[in-house]
CSV table of C-alpha atoms in Angstrom, one decimal:
chain,number,residue,atom,x,y,z
A,1,MET,CA,-9.4,22.0,0.9
A,2,HIS,CA,-7.3,18.9,0.7
A,3,LEU,CA,-6.6,16.7,3.7
A,4,THR,CA,-2.9,17.2,3.6
A,5,ASP,CA,-3.3,21.0,3.4
A,6,ARG,CA,-5.2,20.8,6.6
A,7,PHE,CA,-2.5,19.1,8.5
A,8,LEU,CA,0.3,21.2,7.0
A,9,ARG,CA,-1.5,24.3,8.1
A,10,ASP,CA,0.5,25.4,11.1
A,11,ASN,CA,-0.8,28.9,11.4
A,12,ASP,CA,-3.9,28.0,13.3
A,13,LEU,CA,-5.1,31.1,15.2
A,14,LEU,CA,-7.0,29.2,17.8
A,15,GLU,CA,-6.8,25.6,18.5
A,16,VAL,CA,-9.0,23.7,21.0
A,17,ALA,CA,-8.3,20.1,22.0
A,18,LYS,CA,-10.5,17.8,24.0
A,19,LEU,CA,-12.5,20.7,25.5
A,20,GLY,CA,-15.1,19.7,28.1
A,21,CYS,CA,-17.3,21.7,30.3
A,22,GLU,CA,-19.8,20.9,33.0
A,23,ARG,CA,-22.2,23.2,34.7
A,24,ASP,CA,-24.3,22.0,37.7
A,25,ASP,CA,-23.5,18.4,37.1
A,26,ARG,CA,-24.7,18.7,33.5
A,27,VAL,CA,-22.2,18.0,30.7
A,28,LEU,CA,-22.5,20.8,28.2
A,29,PHE,CA,-19.9,19.5,25.8
A,30,SER,CA,-17.0,17.1,26.0
A,31,ASN,CA,-14.1,16.1,23.8
A,32,LEU,CA,-14.6,19.1,21.6
A,33,SER,CA,-11.9,19.9,19.1
A,34,ILE,CA,-11.8,23.1,17.0
A,35,GLN,CA,-9.2,24.5,14.7
A,36,LEU,CA,-9.6,28.0,13.5
A,37,SER,CA,-7.4,29.6,10.9
A,38,PRO,CA,-7.2,33.1,9.5
A,39,GLY,CA,-10.0,33.7,7.0
A,40,GLU,CA,-12.4,31.2,8.6
A,41,LEU,CA,-15.9,31.6,10.2
A,42,LEU,CA,-17.1,29.1,12.7
A,43,GLN,CA,-20.8,29.2,13.4
A,44,ILE,CA,-21.8,27.5,16.5
A,45,GLU,CA,-25.4,26.2,16.5
A,46,GLY,CA,-27.5,24.5,19.1
A,47,CYS,CA,-30.8,24.8,20.9
A,48,ASN,CA,-31.3,27.1,23.9
A,49,GLY,CA,-29.3,26.0,26.9
A,50,ALA,CA,-26.9,23.8,24.8
A,51,GLY,CA,-23.9,25.7,26.1
A,52,LYS,CA,-23.1,28.0,23.2
A,53,THR,CA,-22.5,31.1,25.3
A,54,THR,CA,-20.5,29.0,27.8
A,55,LEU,CA,-18.3,27.8,24.9
A,56,LEU,CA,-17.8,31.3,23.7
A,57,ARG,CA,-16.9,32.5,27.2
A,58,VAL,CA,-14.3,29.7,27.5
A,59,LEU,CA,-12.9,30.6,24.1
A,60,ALA,CA,-12.8,34.3,25.0
A,61,GLY,CA,-10.9,33.6,28.2
A,62,LEU,CA,-13.7,34.7,30.4
A,63,SER,CA,-14.2,31.4,32.0
A,64,GLY,CA,-11.5,29.1,33.2
A,65,ASP,CA,-13.7,26.3,34.4
A,66,TYR,CA,-13.1,23.7,31.7
A,67,ARG,CA,-11.1,20.6,30.9
A,68,GLY,CA,-8.9,20.3,27.9
A,69,GLN,CA,-6.6,22.7,26.1
A,70,VAL,CA,-7.0,26.0,24.4
A,71,LEU,CA,-4.1,27.1,22.3
A,72,TRP,CA,-3.6,30.6,20.8
A,73,ARG,CA,-1.2,30.7,17.9
A,74,GLY,CA,0.2,27.3,19.1
A,75,GLN,CA,0.8,28.4,22.6
A,76,LYS,CA,-1.1,27.9,25.8
A,77,LEU,CA,-3.6,30.6,26.4
A,78,SER,CA,-2.4,31.4,29.9
A,79,ARG,CA,1.1,32.1,28.5
A,80,VAL,CA,0.1,34.5,25.8
A,81,TYR,CA,-2.8,36.2,27.4
A,82,ALA,CA,-1.8,39.8,26.6
A,83,ASP,CA,-1.3,39.0,22.9
A,84,PHE,CA,-4.6,37.1,22.8
A,85,ARG,CA,-6.5,39.9,24.5
A,86,LEU,CA,-5.0,42.4,22.0
A,87,SER,CA,-6.2,40.3,19.1
A,88,THR,CA,-9.7,39.5,20.3
A,89,PHE,CA,-13.0,41.4,20.1
A,90,TYR,CA,-15.7,39.9,22.3
A,91,PHE,CA,-19.3,40.8,21.6
A,92,GLY,CA,-21.5,39.4,24.4
A,93,HIS,CA,-25.2,38.9,25.1
A,94,LYS,CA,-25.2,42.4,26.7
A,95,PRO,CA,-23.9,45.1,24.4
A,96,ALA,CA,-21.7,46.8,27.0
A,97,VAL,CA,-23.1,50.2,26.2
A,98,LYS,CA,-23.5,52.7,29.0
A,99,THR,CA,-27.0,54.3,28.9
A,100,GLU,CA,-25.7,57.6,30.4
A,101,LEU,CA,-23.1,58.1,27.7
A,102,THR,CA,-23.5,59.0,24.1
A,103,PRO,CA,-22.6,56.5,21.3
A,104,VAL,CA,-19.4,58.4,20.6
A,105,GLU,CA,-18.3,58.3,24.3
A,106,ASN,CA,-19.2,54.6,24.5
A,107,ILE,CA,-17.1,53.7,21.5
A,108,LEU,CA,-14.2,55.8,22.8
A,109,TRP,CA,-14.0,54.1,26.3
A,110,ARG,CA,-14.5,50.6,24.8
A,111,SER,CA,-11.7,51.1,22.3
A,112,ARG,CA,-9.4,52.6,24.8
A,113,LEU,CA,-9.8,49.5,27.0
A,114,ARG,CA,-8.8,47.4,24.1
A,115,ASN,CA,-5.7,49.6,23.6
A,116,GLU,CA,-7.1,51.0,20.3
A,117,SER,CA,-7.9,54.6,19.7
A,118,TYR,CA,-9.7,56.2,16.9
A,119,THR,CA,-10.2,59.8,15.8
A,120,ASP,CA,-13.6,61.3,16.2
A,121,GLN,CA,-14.0,61.3,12.4
A,122,PHE,CA,-13.6,57.5,12.3
A,123,VAL,CA,-16.1,57.0,15.0
A,124,PHE,CA,-18.6,59.3,13.3
A,125,SER,CA,-18.3,57.4,10.0
A,126,ALA,CA,-18.7,54.1,11.8
A,127,LEU,CA,-21.9,55.4,13.4
A,128,GLU,CA,-23.2,56.5,10.0
A,129,GLN,CA,-22.6,53.0,8.7
A,130,VAL,CA,-24.8,51.5,11.4
A,131,ASN,CA,-27.6,54.1,10.7
A,132,LEU,CA,-26.9,56.1,13.9
A,133,ALA,CA,-26.0,59.3,12.1
A,134,GLY,CA,-27.7,62.1,14.0
A,135,TYR,CA,-27.6,60.2,17.3
A,136,GLU,CA,-24.0,60.9,18.0
A,137,ASP,CA,-24.6,63.2,21.0
A,138,ILE,CA,-27.8,61.6,22.4
A,139,PRO,CA,-27.4,59.6,25.6
A,140,CYS,CA,-27.8,55.9,24.8
A,141,GLY,CA,-30.6,55.7,27.4
A,142,GLN,CA,-32.9,57.4,24.9
A,143,LEU,CA,-32.1,54.8,22.2
A,144,SER,CA,-33.7,51.5,21.6
A,145,ALA,CA,-32.2,48.0,22.4
A,146,GLY,CA,-31.4,47.5,18.7
A,147,GLN,CA,-29.6,50.8,18.6
A,148,HIS,CA,-27.6,49.8,21.6
A,149,ARG,CA,-26.4,46.8,19.8
A,150,ARG,CA,-25.7,48.9,16.7
A,151,VAL,CA,-23.4,51.1,18.8
A,152,ALA,CA,-21.4,48.0,19.8
A,153,LEU,CA,-21.4,46.8,16.2
A,154,ALA,CA,-20.0,50.2,15.1
A,155,ASP,CA,-17.2,49.5,17.6
A,156,LEU,CA,-16.8,46.1,16.0
A,157,ALA,CA,-16.5,47.6,12.5
A,158,LEU,CA,-13.8,50.0,13.7
A,159,SER,CA,-11.8,47.3,15.5
A,160,ALA,CA,-8.6,46.0,13.9
A,161,THR,CA,-8.5,42.8,15.9
A,162,PRO,CA,-8.1,39.6,13.9
A,163,LEU,CA,-10.4,37.3,16.0
A,164,TRP,CA,-14.0,38.2,16.6
A,165,ILE,CA,-16.0,36.3,19.1
A,166,LEU,CA,-19.7,37.2,18.6
A,167,ASP,CA,-22.5,35.9,20.7
A,168,GLU,CA,-25.8,36.3,18.8
A,169,PRO,CA,-24.8,39.4,16.9
A,170,PHE,CA,-28.0,39.5,14.9
A,171,THR,CA,-30.3,39.8,17.9
A,172,ALA,CA,-32.5,42.9,17.7
A,173,ILE,CA,-31.0,44.0,14.4
A,174,ASP,CA,-33.4,44.8,11.5
A,175,VAL,CA,-33.2,43.4,8.0
A,176,ASP,CA,-30.9,46.2,6.7
A,177,GLY,CA,-28.7,45.8,9.6
A,178,VAL,CA,-28.4,42.0,9.1
A,179,GLY,CA,-27.3,42.6,5.5
A,180,TRP,CA,-24.8,45.1,6.6
A,181,LEU,CA,-23.4,42.8,9.3
A,182,GLU,CA,-23.1,40.0,6.9
A,183,GLN,CA,-21.1,42.2,4.6
A,184,LEU,CA,-18.9,43.3,7.5
A,185,LEU,CA,-18.2,39.6,8.4
A,186,ALA,CA,-17.5,38.8,4.7
A,187,ARG,CA,-15.0,41.7,4.5
A,188,HIS,CA,-13.3,40.6,7.8
A,189,ILE,CA,-12.9,37.1,6.5
A,190,GLU,CA,-11.5,38.4,3.2
A,191,ASN,CA,-8.9,40.3,5.1
A,192,GLU,CA,-7.8,37.1,6.8
A,193,GLY,CA,-9.7,37.7,9.9
A,194,SER,CA,-11.5,35.0,11.8
A,195,VAL,CA,-14.9,34.8,13.4
A,196,ILE,CA,-16.5,32.5,15.9
A,197,MET,CA,-20.1,33.2,16.4
A,198,THR,CA,-23.3,31.8,17.7
A,199,SER,CA,-26.4,32.5,15.6
A,200,HIS,CA,-29.6,30.9,14.5
A,201,GLN,CA,-29.4,33.0,11.3
A,202,SER,CA,-28.3,31.2,8.2
A,203,LEU,CA,-25.6,33.3,6.7
A,204,SER,CA,-26.8,33.4,3.1
A,205,LYS,CA,-24.1,35.6,1.7
A,206,LEU,CA,-21.2,33.7,3.3
A,207,SER,CA,-22.5,30.1,2.9
A,208,ASP,CA,-19.4,28.9,1.2
A,209,ARG,CA,-17.0,30.0,3.9
A,210,VAL,CA,-18.9,29.0,7.0
A,211,ARG,CA,-18.0,26.0,9.1
A,212,LYS,CA,-20.7,24.8,11.4
A,213,LEU,CA,-20.4,23.2,14.8
A,214,ARG,CA,-23.6,21.9,16.4
A,215,LEU,CA,-23.9,21.5,20.2
A,216,GLU,CA,-26.5,19.0,21.2
A,217,ASN,CA,-27.8,18.7,24.7
A,218,PHE,CA,-25.6,16.2,26.6
A,219,ARG,CA,-23.9,15.2,23.4
A,220,VAL,CA,-21.7,16.8,20.8
A,221,SER,CA,-21.8,16.0,17.2
A,222,ASP,CA,-18.9,17.8,15.7
A,223,GLU,CA,-19.5,17.7,12.0
A,224,ASP,CA,-15.9,18.6,11.5
A,225,GLU,CA,-14.8,15.4,13.3
A,226,ILE,CA,-17.3,13.2,11.6
A,227,HIS,CA,-16.3,14.2,8.2
A,228,ASP,CA,-12.7,14.6,9.1
A,229,ASP,CA,-11.4,12.3,6.4
A,230,SER,CA,-13.2,13.7,3.5
A,231,GLU,CA,-14.1,17.3,3.9
A,232,ALA,CA,-13.1,19.8,6.5
A,233,TRP,CA,-15.2,22.5,4.9
A,234,LEU,CA,-18.9,22.2,4.9
B,1,MET,CA,-0.5,43.7,16.5
B,2,SER,CA,1.4,42.3,19.5
B,3,ALA,CA,4.1,45.0,18.9
B,4,ALA,CA,1.6,47.7,19.8
B,5,SER,CA,2.6,49.0,23.2
B,6,LEU,CA,0.2,48.8,26.0
B,7,GLU,CA,-0.8,52.2,27.2
B,8,GLY,CA,-2.1,51.3,30.6
B,9,SER,CA,-2.0,54.9,31.9
B,10,LYS,CA,-4.3,56.0,29.1
B,11,ALA,CA,-6.8,53.3,29.9
B,12,PHE,CA,-6.6,54.2,33.6
B,13,VAL,CA,-7.4,57.8,32.8
B,14,GLU,CA,-10.1,56.9,30.4
B,15,LEU,CA,-11.8,54.7,32.9
B,16,VAL,CA,-11.6,57.2,35.7
B,17,LYS,CA,-13.0,59.9,33.3
B,18,ARG,CA,-15.8,57.6,32.2
B,19,ASP,CA,-16.9,56.8,35.8
B,20,LEU,CA,-16.7,60.5,36.8
B,21,VAL,CA,-18.9,61.4,33.8
B,22,LEU,CA,-21.3,58.6,34.7
B,23,ALA,CA,-21.5,59.9,38.3
B,24,PHE,CA,-22.0,63.4,37.1
B,25,ARG,CA,-24.9,62.4,34.8
B,26,THR,CA,-26.7,60.5,37.5
B,27,PRO,CA,-26.5,63.0,40.4
B,28,GLY,CA,-29.3,61.3,42.3
B,29,GLN,CA,-27.3,58.1,42.7
B,30,THR,CA,-24.1,59.9,43.5
B,31,LEU,CA,-25.6,62.2,46.1
B,32,ASN,CA,-27.6,59.5,47.8
B,33,PRO,CA,-24.8,58.4,50.2
B,34,VAL,CA,-24.0,62.0,51.0
B,35,ALA,CA,-27.6,62.8,51.9
B,36,PHE,CA,-27.7,59.7,54.0
B,37,TYR,CA,-24.5,60.8,55.8
B,38,LEU,CA,-26.1,64.2,56.6
B,39,MET,CA,-29.2,62.6,57.9
B,40,VAL,CA,-27.5,60.0,60.2
B,41,ALA,CA,-25.3,62.7,61.7
B,42,SER,CA,-28.1,65.2,62.2
B,43,LEU,CA,-30.4,62.6,63.8
B,44,PHE,CA,-28.0,62.0,66.7
B,45,PRO,CA,-28.5,65.3,68.5
B,46,LEU,CA,-32.3,64.7,68.2
B,47,GLY,CA,-32.1,61.1,69.4
B,48,ILE,CA,-29.7,61.5,72.3
B,49,ALA,CA,-29.6,65.0,73.6
B,50,PRO,CA,-28.6,68.4,72.1
B,51,GLU,CA,-26.2,69.1,75.0
B,52,LYS,CA,-22.9,70.6,74.0
B,53,GLU,CA,-20.7,68.6,76.4
B,54,LEU,CA,-22.2,65.2,75.5
B,55,LEU,CA,-22.2,65.8,71.8
B,56,SER,CA,-18.6,67.1,71.7
B,57,GLN,CA,-17.6,63.8,73.3
B,58,LEU,CA,-19.5,61.8,70.7
B,59,ALA,CA,-18.9,64.0,67.6
B,60,GLY,CA,-15.8,62.2,66.3
B,61,GLY,CA,-17.5,58.8,66.5
B,62,ILE,CA,-20.7,60.0,64.9
B,63,VAL,CA,-19.0,61.6,61.9
B,64,TRP,CA,-16.9,58.5,61.4
B,65,ILE,CA,-19.8,56.0,61.7
B,66,GLY,CA,-21.8,58.2,59.4
B,67,ALA,CA,-19.0,58.1,56.8
B,68,LEU,CA,-18.6,54.4,57.2
B,69,LEU,CA,-22.3,53.7,56.6
B,70,ALA,CA,-22.4,56.1,53.7
B,71,VAL,CA,-19.5,54.3,52.0
B,72,LEU,CA,-21.2,51.0,52.6
B,73,LEU,CA,-24.3,52.3,51.0
B,74,SER,CA,-22.5,53.4,47.9
B,75,LEU,CA,-20.5,50.2,47.4
B,76,ASP,CA,-23.3,48.2,46.0
B,77,SER,CA,-23.3,50.1,42.7
B,78,LEU,CA,-19.5,49.9,42.3
B,79,PHE,CA,-19.4,47.0,39.9
B,80,ARG,CA,-23.1,46.3,39.6
B,81,SER,CA,-23.9,48.6,36.7
B,82,ASP,CA,-20.9,47.3,34.8
B,83,GLN,CA,-22.1,43.7,35.4
B,84,ASP,CA,-25.7,44.6,34.3
B,85,ASP,CA,-24.8,46.1,30.9
B,86,GLY,CA,-21.9,43.7,30.1
B,87,SER,CA,-19.2,46.3,30.5
B,88,LEU,CA,-17.6,44.1,33.2
B,89,ASP,CA,-16.8,41.5,30.5
B,90,GLN,CA,-15.0,44.2,28.4
B,91,LEU,CA,-13.0,45.1,31.5
B,92,LEU,CA,-12.0,41.5,32.1
B,93,LEU,CA,-11.1,41.0,28.5
B,94,SER,CA,-9.0,44.2,28.3
B,95,PRO,CA,-5.3,43.6,27.5
B,96,HIS,CA,-4.5,46.0,30.3
B,97,PRO,CA,-3.8,44.5,33.7
B,98,LEU,CA,-7.1,44.1,35.5
B,99,PRO,CA,-5.8,45.4,38.9
B,100,LEU,CA,-4.9,48.7,37.2
B,101,LEU,CA,-8.4,49.0,35.8
B,102,VAL,CA,-9.8,48.1,39.2
B,103,LEU,CA,-7.7,50.8,40.8
B,104,ALA,CA,-9.2,53.2,38.3
B,105,LYS,CA,-12.7,52.3,39.3
B,106,ILE,CA,-11.8,52.5,43.0
B,107,SER,CA,-10.2,56.0,42.4
B,108,ALA,CA,-13.4,57.2,40.7
B,109,HIS,CA,-15.5,55.8,43.5
B,110,TRP,CA,-13.4,57.6,46.1
B,111,LEU,CA,-13.5,60.9,44.1
B,112,THR,CA,-17.3,60.8,44.0
B,113,THR,CA,-18.0,59.5,47.5
B,114,GLY,CA,-15.0,59.8,49.7
B,115,VAL,CA,-14.2,63.4,48.7
B,116,ALA,CA,-17.8,64.4,49.2
B,117,LEU,CA,-17.8,62.9,52.7
B,118,ILE,CA,-14.5,64.7,53.6
B,119,VAL,CA,-15.9,68.0,52.3
B,120,MET,CA,-19.1,67.6,54.4
B,121,ALA,CA,-17.3,66.5,57.5
B,122,PRO,CA,-16.4,70.0,59.0
B,123,LEU,CA,-20.0,71.0,58.6
B,124,LEU,CA,-21.2,68.0,60.6
B,125,ALA,CA,-18.4,68.4,63.2
B,126,LEU,CA,-19.4,72.0,63.7
B,127,MET,CA,-23.0,71.0,64.2
B,128,LEU,CA,-22.0,68.4,66.7
B,129,HIS,CA,-19.8,70.8,68.7
B,130,LEU,CA,-16.5,69.0,68.0
B,131,PRO,CA,-13.7,71.0,69.7
B,132,THR,CA,-11.8,73.0,67.1
B,133,GLN,CA,-8.5,71.5,68.1
B,134,ALA,CA,-9.8,68.1,66.8
B,135,PHE,CA,-10.7,69.4,63.3
B,136,PRO,CA,-7.4,68.6,61.7
B,137,ALA,CA,-7.4,65.1,63.2
B,138,LEU,CA,-10.9,64.5,61.8
B,139,MET,CA,-10.0,65.7,58.4
B,140,LEU,CA,-6.7,63.9,58.1
B,141,SER,CA,-8.1,60.7,59.4
B,142,LEU,CA,-11.0,60.8,56.9
B,143,LEU,CA,-8.5,61.7,54.1
B,144,LEU,CA,-6.6,58.5,54.9
B,145,GLY,CA,-9.6,56.4,55.9
B,146,THR,CA,-12.1,57.0,53.0
B,147,PRO,CA,-9.8,55.6,50.2
B,148,LEU,CA,-9.0,52.7,52.5
B,149,MET,CA,-12.8,52.0,52.9
B,150,SER,CA,-13.3,52.2,49.1
B,151,LEU,CA,-10.4,49.7,48.5
B,152,ALA,CA,-11.5,47.3,51.2
B,153,GLY,CA,-15.1,47.5,50.3
B,154,GLY,CA,-14.3,46.9,46.7
B,155,ILE,CA,-13.4,43.3,47.6
B,156,GLY,CA,-16.9,42.6,49.0
B,157,ALA,CA,-18.5,44.5,46.1
B,158,ALA,CA,-16.6,42.3,43.6
B,159,LEU,CA,-17.6,39.1,45.3
B,160,THR,CA,-21.3,40.0,45.5
B,161,VAL,CA,-21.6,41.5,42.0
B,162,ARG,CA,-23.7,38.7,40.7
B,163,VAL,CA,-25.8,38.3,43.8
B,164,GLN,CA,-29.2,39.9,43.4
B,165,ARG,CA,-29.9,42.1,46.4
B,166,GLY,CA,-26.4,41.3,47.8
B,167,GLY,CA,-26.5,44.4,50.0
B,168,ILE,CA,-26.6,42.6,53.4
B,169,LEU,CA,-23.9,40.1,52.3
B,170,LEU,CA,-21.8,43.0,51.1
B,171,THR,CA,-22.2,44.6,54.5
B,172,LEU,CA,-21.2,41.4,56.4
B,173,LEU,CA,-18.1,41.0,54.2
B,174,SER,CA,-16.9,44.6,54.4
B,175,LEU,CA,-17.6,45.4,58.1
B,176,PRO,CA,-14.8,43.3,59.6
B,177,LEU,CA,-12.4,45.1,57.2
B,178,TYR,CA,-13.7,48.5,58.3
B,179,ILE,CA,-13.4,47.9,62.0
B,180,PRO,CA,-9.6,48.7,62.2
B,181,VAL,CA,-10.2,51.9,60.1
B,182,LEU,CA,-13.0,53.0,62.4
B,183,ILE,CA,-10.9,52.3,65.6
B,184,PHE,CA,-7.9,54.3,64.3
B,185,GLY,CA,-10.0,57.0,62.9
B,186,THR,CA,-12.1,57.7,66.0
B,187,GLY,CA,-9.0,57.1,68.1
B,188,ALA,CA,-7.2,59.9,66.3
B,189,VAL,CA,-10.1,62.3,66.8
B,190,GLN,CA,-10.5,61.3,70.5
B,191,THR,CA,-6.8,61.8,71.2
B,192,ALA,CA,-7.0,65.2,69.5
B,193,VAL,CA,-10.0,66.2,71.7
B,194,GLU,CA,-8.0,65.3,74.8
B,195,GLY,CA,-5.2,67.5,73.4
B,196,MET,CA,-2.6,64.8,72.8
B,197,SER,CA,-0.6,63.9,69.8
B,198,TYR,CA,-2.6,61.8,67.3
B,199,SER,CA,0.2,61.1,64.8
B,200,GLY,CA,0.5,57.5,65.8
B,201,HIS,CA,-3.1,56.8,64.8
B,202,LEU,CA,-2.6,58.5,61.5
B,203,LEU,CA,0.6,56.6,60.7
B,204,TRP,CA,-1.2,53.4,61.4
B,205,MET,CA,-3.9,54.4,58.9
B,206,ALA,CA,-1.3,55.5,56.4
B,207,ALA,CA,0.3,52.1,56.7
B,208,LEU,CA,-3.0,50.3,56.2
B,209,LEU,CA,-3.7,52.5,53.2
B,210,MET,CA,-0.4,51.5,51.6
B,211,LEU,CA,-1.2,47.9,52.3
B,212,GLY,CA,-4.7,48.3,50.8
B,213,LEU,CA,-3.4,50.1,47.7
B,214,CYS,CA,-1.0,47.2,47.0
B,215,LEU,CA,-3.2,44.3,47.8
B,216,ALA,CA,-6.8,45.3,47.4
B,217,PRO,CA,-6.7,45.8,43.6
B,218,LEU,CA,-5.2,42.3,43.3
B,219,ALA,CA,-7.9,40.8,45.5
B,220,ILE,CA,-10.6,42.6,43.7
B,221,ALA,CA,-9.3,41.6,40.3
B,222,ALA,CA,-9.1,37.9,41.4
B,223,SER,CA,-12.7,38.1,42.8
B,224,LEU,CA,-14.0,39.5,39.6
B,225,ARG,CA,-12.4,36.8,37.6
B,226,ILE,CA,-13.8,34.1,39.9
B,227,VAL,CA,-17.3,35.6,39.8
B,228,ALA,CA,-17.2,35.9,36.0
B,229,ASP,CA,-16.5,32.2,35.8
B,230,GLY,CA,-19.8,31.1,37.1
C-alpha cells in the first residue's frame, strides 16, 4: 500500500495514539500507536509477561488504566461505548463457557448478552463446524478444555461483529482446528472485518495480510513505526 | 450495526434464566445456605433452653440472624464463578447497561436464596414458638429484607471477586450494611409480638429497599469495572 493511501485512509476502525501502560511500577509499553482498518489483521507478539493480554484488555475496553488515546471510528472510546461494544467480540484467556450448561445454552446466553440472537439451527451448524456435533446436549463440564474453547470459537464463527479481539485463540486447539480457525480469520478479513490477536502461531495461510506488532520487555519496537516511511504492510 | 436496537429486557431475562438454570443444576451449592439456616436456628433451643417463654421472646431475632448469616454464606459465589470462567468479562463487555445485568444477577440470587429462606421461615418460627400474631410481621419483614441483603451484599461480593478466600473480607464489608436491615426486621417482629402496629418498621425497610434497588446496581457495576481493571 502506498504511503499517501495510508494517510488518506479515514475509515480507521480503531486508532491508538501514544498508548502507555504500567503495572506494578513496570512499564509494559509506552508510546504505542496502532491503526487498524477494515480488512486488517494485527498480530501482537511478545514473550510471556510482555503485556500482550494487558494491551488487549485496554483495546477491548476492559481496562481503563492507561495513558494515551484510543479512538473508535475516529471518536473517543468513552463517547461511543455502546457502538464499540456492539461491534466487538472479545475472546479472552478463559473461554467464558459455563460447565453446567450445554454448548447450545452457552452460545445462546453469550450471544444474547452481545445483543445478537441466532436460531437453534444456526447454532447447531456452528457446533458442527467446530467438530462438536453430537455434543450439543452434553453439559460442558464433561467436555475437555480444548472443546470448551471450541464452544467459544463456534460463538465467534456465528458473530457478525466487525472487530475481533482474540487472546491466544489457538491455545488447546488441535491441528484440524487450527486450520479451520485460520480459514475463519481469512474469511472474516475478506468480508472487511478486522482482527487483533495475540498468538505465537505463525499464520501460514494469511501471511500476506498480517501486520505484526512486537512487544518487548520494558521497550516497544513497533515495526510499523520503524518502517513507517516505506512499508506499512509487512 | 449501530442501528440495531438494544434489547436490554431480553438480556435481563436471559441472564436471570441462565443463573436459575445454573442454580438448579448445582443443587448442592444452592441448598447449602438453606441447610445452614436450618441448622443455626435449630441449634438455639439446644444451646440455650427449650423453654417456650424464653424461645418465643428470642424467635424473631434467631430467624433473622439465621437468614442474615445464610445470605452472607451464599454471597461469595455471586460473581466468583463468573470471574473464574471468564464470563464476567463478557458481562462487562456487553453493550447492555452493566447495572441492568447486575440487577439480573441479583434477582437470580434472591430467587434462589432469599425466596428459599422466606419459605423456610414459618417452619423455624413454629419450632421456636413464635407467637402466631407475629407471623405476618416476620414474613413481610423477610420479604422486604432478603432482597435488600442480596443488593447490599452484592457490593461486597463485587469488590472481593478477585480476592482468593475473600470470605472474611466480604463479611466485614457487608455486615455494616446489614445492621439497619437486621434492626428494622427484628424490630418489626418484636413489636408484633407485643401486639402493636409494626407498619413503621416495614415502611422503613421498604424505603431502604427502594434506595438499594436504585443505588446498589450502580455501585456493584462500578465495583466490577474497578476490579476488572487490575
